[in-house]
């Protein structure tokens, strides 16, 4: 559906050339929800503007639904953009128009018949859950309702690709979850390809199938969300993953440095998928006749499945500890010895 090959974007600033996107290669399959995460200045917003043709790459190709957006111009680019819609962080609604009029706007520009516009607007109002708000103005809506209007408007022309640029950053956590549930529902119902730009790993964890991590214009890590969460390779990825795996500020975070190493080795176990349902600790306790002390644990749900982390302390060392680690490995559980006796 979307293929980027060796894409770079260089801006000419007064201080000299600035490379916003640096030799990016990326592939998004049809029907996927694909997350692109990075901090401010990473290049992710420039990348999304390359996807819809608002920016032309300095080099490389940007192919969306078989059309090279980088090479298209005039009528070809206009037609291509009709199939690539955008949802914005700050809604970008027309404040003098009602909900229905905002949703109808792009259809009116496209020259659709009035009766067809009315049918489509009503379909979309029902899809995004805005029944009863048809004649309301943006100033009368909550942030979540405004974003629902933005999503409905983006879907008006039945696009193949929906681009979301920090679509939940201006919303509170509860509203963010509701909007993410809506996007997930739209993806399932319409089989719509969604590319989601964000700096929040919670957004990626909740609905994305794959994720690319950007830093200084480059993609430094890419893969299935569950794999990236359980085995982050880059320091910046580990930093993002930490956002969603730590306890809230109201809880006391686990600190392995405070555990008395004399009481035994401290192990960090990472469970994925079916292994989260296996009674591994009980089996090890019976097999080795050792007290496995559970220090800390947490389960995390992603769009690809569940993973859990568990810290244990066990009075074992040498070959006995090696045997325990081998048993855990045989159950497809990743294990790290955080502290040894």
XYZ file of C-alpha atoms in Angstrom, residues 45-303:
259
model
C 5.754 15.355 10.723
C 7.863 16.043 7.630
C 7.585 12.371 6.756
C 3.784 12.428 6.916
C 3.734 15.546 4.682
C 5.776 13.588 2.151
C 3.106 10.866 2.194
C 0.324 13.223 1.125
C 2.377 15.275 -1.300
C 2.450 18.483 0.754
C 6.239 18.181 0.563
C 8.346 16.771 -2.247
C 11.317 14.607 -1.270
C 14.804 15.818 -2.149
C 15.517 12.251 -3.236
C 13.802 8.862 -3.235
C 10.302 7.641 -4.102
C 7.020 7.786 -2.163
C 4.530 5.275 -3.564
C 0.977 5.220 -2.159
C -1.584 2.801 -3.636
C 0.604 2.362 -6.725
C 0.999 6.115 -7.351
C 4.412 7.781 -6.941
C 3.388 10.866 -4.987
C 6.878 12.320 -5.339
C 6.541 12.448 -9.142
C 2.842 13.356 -9.401
C 1.747 16.908 -10.166
C -1.306 18.817 -11.300
C -4.434 16.716 -11.776
C -2.609 13.434 -11.033
C -1.527 14.739 -7.622
C -5.020 16.074 -6.890
C -6.574 12.695 -7.662
C -3.983 10.908 -5.566
C -4.662 13.210 -2.597
C -8.371 12.377 -2.723
C -7.415 8.887 -1.560
C -5.102 10.126 1.205
C -6.883 11.897 4.070
C -5.507 13.628 7.146
C -6.538 14.019 10.781
C -4.831 16.862 12.636
C -3.765 17.463 16.239
C -5.747 20.699 16.594
C -8.802 19.566 14.580
C -8.656 22.333 11.888
C -12.443 22.614 11.767
C -14.368 25.446 10.118
C -15.772 27.296 13.119
C -18.572 28.987 11.184
C -19.937 25.626 9.976
C -21.950 23.009 11.836
C -20.827 19.427 12.352
C -22.727 18.296 9.244
C -21.386 21.185 7.183
C -17.796 20.473 8.245
C -18.123 16.829 7.204
C -19.798 17.789 3.926
C -17.175 20.366 2.966
C -14.760 18.090 1.066
C -17.666 16.396 -0.727
C -18.952 19.773 -1.858
C -15.523 20.700 -3.191
C -15.424 17.387 -5.083
C -18.778 18.266 -6.703
C -20.806 15.394 -5.235
C -24.627 15.586 -5.654
C -26.502 17.113 -2.724
C -28.516 13.961 -1.978
C -25.347 11.829 -1.975
C -23.658 14.313 0.372
C -26.554 14.144 2.833
C -26.487 10.332 2.846
C -22.732 10.190 3.316
C -22.727 12.779 6.114
C -25.377 10.839 8.040
C -23.436 7.579 7.584
C -20.299 9.191 8.972
C -22.068 10.854 11.892
C -23.333 7.437 12.939
C -19.910 5.847 12.374
C -18.072 8.275 14.652
C -20.813 8.468 17.289
C -22.029 12.050 16.853
C -25.783 11.434 16.579
C -27.661 14.461 17.878
C -24.744 16.826 17.218
C -25.426 17.406 13.508
C -26.326 21.102 13.932
C -23.810 21.916 16.668
C -20.902 24.265 16.016
C -17.295 23.400 16.961
C -17.392 25.873 19.877
C -20.186 23.750 21.391
C -18.200 20.510 21.257
C -15.675 18.865 23.564
C -12.161 18.101 22.333
C -13.058 14.475 21.692
C -16.172 15.426 19.746
C -14.167 17.883 17.624
C -11.713 15.137 16.755
C -14.600 12.824 15.832
C -15.758 15.497 13.390
C -12.212 15.681 12.028
C -12.138 11.914 11.535
C -15.568 11.891 9.855
C -14.496 14.701 7.522
C -11.317 12.805 6.642
C -13.386 9.725 5.747
C -15.907 11.619 3.586
C -14.258 10.817 0.251
C -13.703 7.128 1.141
C -9.901 7.328 1.211
C -7.526 4.381 0.954
C -5.134 5.847 3.548
C -5.807 7.849 6.710
C -2.882 9.884 8.072
C -3.109 10.923 11.720
C -0.652 13.634 12.797
C -0.568 13.621 16.625
C -4.346 13.144 16.490
C -4.673 12.545 20.257
C -1.967 14.856 21.652
C -4.431 17.631 22.533
C -6.781 15.251 24.379
C -6.948 13.970 27.954
C -6.096 10.273 28.571
C -9.712 9.054 28.759
C -10.689 10.865 25.550
C -7.487 9.637 23.884
C -8.498 6.038 24.581
C -11.980 6.661 23.147
C -10.533 8.133 19.933
C -8.053 5.254 19.613
C -10.912 2.764 20.036
C -12.767 4.609 17.266
C -9.757 4.435 14.920
C -9.371 0.739 15.682
C -13.059 0.175 14.941
C -12.803 2.117 11.659
C -9.773 0.072 10.663
C -11.654 -3.171 11.305
C -14.866 -2.107 9.597
C -13.438 -0.350 6.553
C -10.102 -2.237 6.230
C -8.563 1.226 6.058
C -4.791 1.686 6.142
C -3.863 4.098 8.942
C -0.488 5.771 9.479
C -0.280 7.331 12.909
C 2.366 9.884 13.919
C 2.858 10.228 17.673
C 5.313 10.803 20.509
C 3.261 8.649 22.906
C 4.071 4.948 23.155
C 0.665 4.310 24.765
C -0.947 5.187 21.414
C 1.303 2.722 19.582
C 0.766 -0.001 22.180
C -3.011 0.268 22.064
C -3.792 0.083 18.335
C -0.733 -0.225 16.064
C 0.347 -3.423 14.317
C 3.856 -2.218 13.460
C 5.961 0.728 14.593
C 8.937 2.689 13.292
C 11.038 4.704 15.734
C 12.509 7.930 14.328
C 15.466 9.890 15.617
C 17.290 12.738 13.854
C 15.443 12.054 10.595
C 16.282 8.356 10.483
C 14.334 5.208 11.324
C 16.483 3.609 14.004
C 14.187 0.658 14.800
C 11.174 -0.971 13.131
C 9.048 -4.042 13.676
C 5.887 -5.580 15.078
C 4.734 -3.704 18.160
C 4.870 -6.731 20.464
C 8.420 -7.523 19.363
C 9.580 -3.925 19.803
C 8.014 -3.742 23.266
C 9.559 -6.967 24.495
C 12.986 -6.607 22.840
C 13.734 -2.911 22.233
C 17.157 -2.551 20.631
C 17.897 1.175 20.667
C 18.214 3.461 23.730
C 15.467 5.770 22.429
C 13.142 2.785 21.921
C 13.790 1.567 25.457
C 12.973 5.073 26.653
C 9.631 5.033 24.821
C 8.776 1.524 26.042
C 9.475 2.648 29.607
C 6.608 5.162 29.245
C 4.023 2.392 29.214
C 5.670 -0.325 31.322
C 6.315 1.776 34.428
C 3.747 2.059 37.175
C 1.901 5.338 37.528
C 3.247 8.077 39.763
C 0.823 6.944 42.469
C 2.578 3.568 42.701
C 6.034 2.723 43.992
C 8.229 1.728 41.022
C 10.327 -1.398 41.331
C 14.039 -0.849 41.916
C 16.213 -3.968 41.725
C 19.097 -2.084 43.371
C 17.172 -2.092 46.657
C 16.869 -5.897 46.735
C 19.248 -7.750 49.046
C 21.470 -9.780 46.718
C 22.493 -12.067 49.585
C 18.985 -13.555 49.524
C 19.489 -14.941 46.037
C 19.667 -14.134 42.338
C 17.196 -11.590 40.946
C 15.678 -12.600 37.606
C 13.638 -10.508 35.200
C 11.261 -12.646 33.124
C 9.490 -11.448 29.984
C 6.407 -13.439 28.944
C 4.767 -13.138 25.530
C 1.412 -14.457 24.289
C 0.449 -17.902 25.578
C 3.354 -18.046 28.028
C 1.564 -15.395 30.132
C -1.028 -18.059 31.027
C 1.409 -20.816 32.053
C 2.034 -21.596 35.788
C 5.797 -21.405 35.304
C 6.694 -20.158 38.792
C 4.679 -22.922 40.437
C 6.340 -25.589 38.265
C 9.825 -24.287 39.072
C 9.041 -24.184 42.802
C 7.990 -27.846 42.749
C 10.830 -29.001 40.520
C 13.677 -27.361 42.433
C 12.115 -27.232 45.933
C 13.198 -23.611 46.202
C 11.252 -20.558 47.372
C 10.735 -18.336 44.307
C 9.960 -14.908 45.748
C 7.872 -12.684 43.447
C 9.209 -9.116 43.766
C 7.266 -7.247 41.099
C 5.095 -7.879 38.022
C 3.147 -6.134 35.294
C 1.019 -7.142 32.291
C 0.719 -4.998 29.159
C -1.779 -5.395 26.310
C -0.869 -4.488 22.720
C -2.824 -4.774 19.471
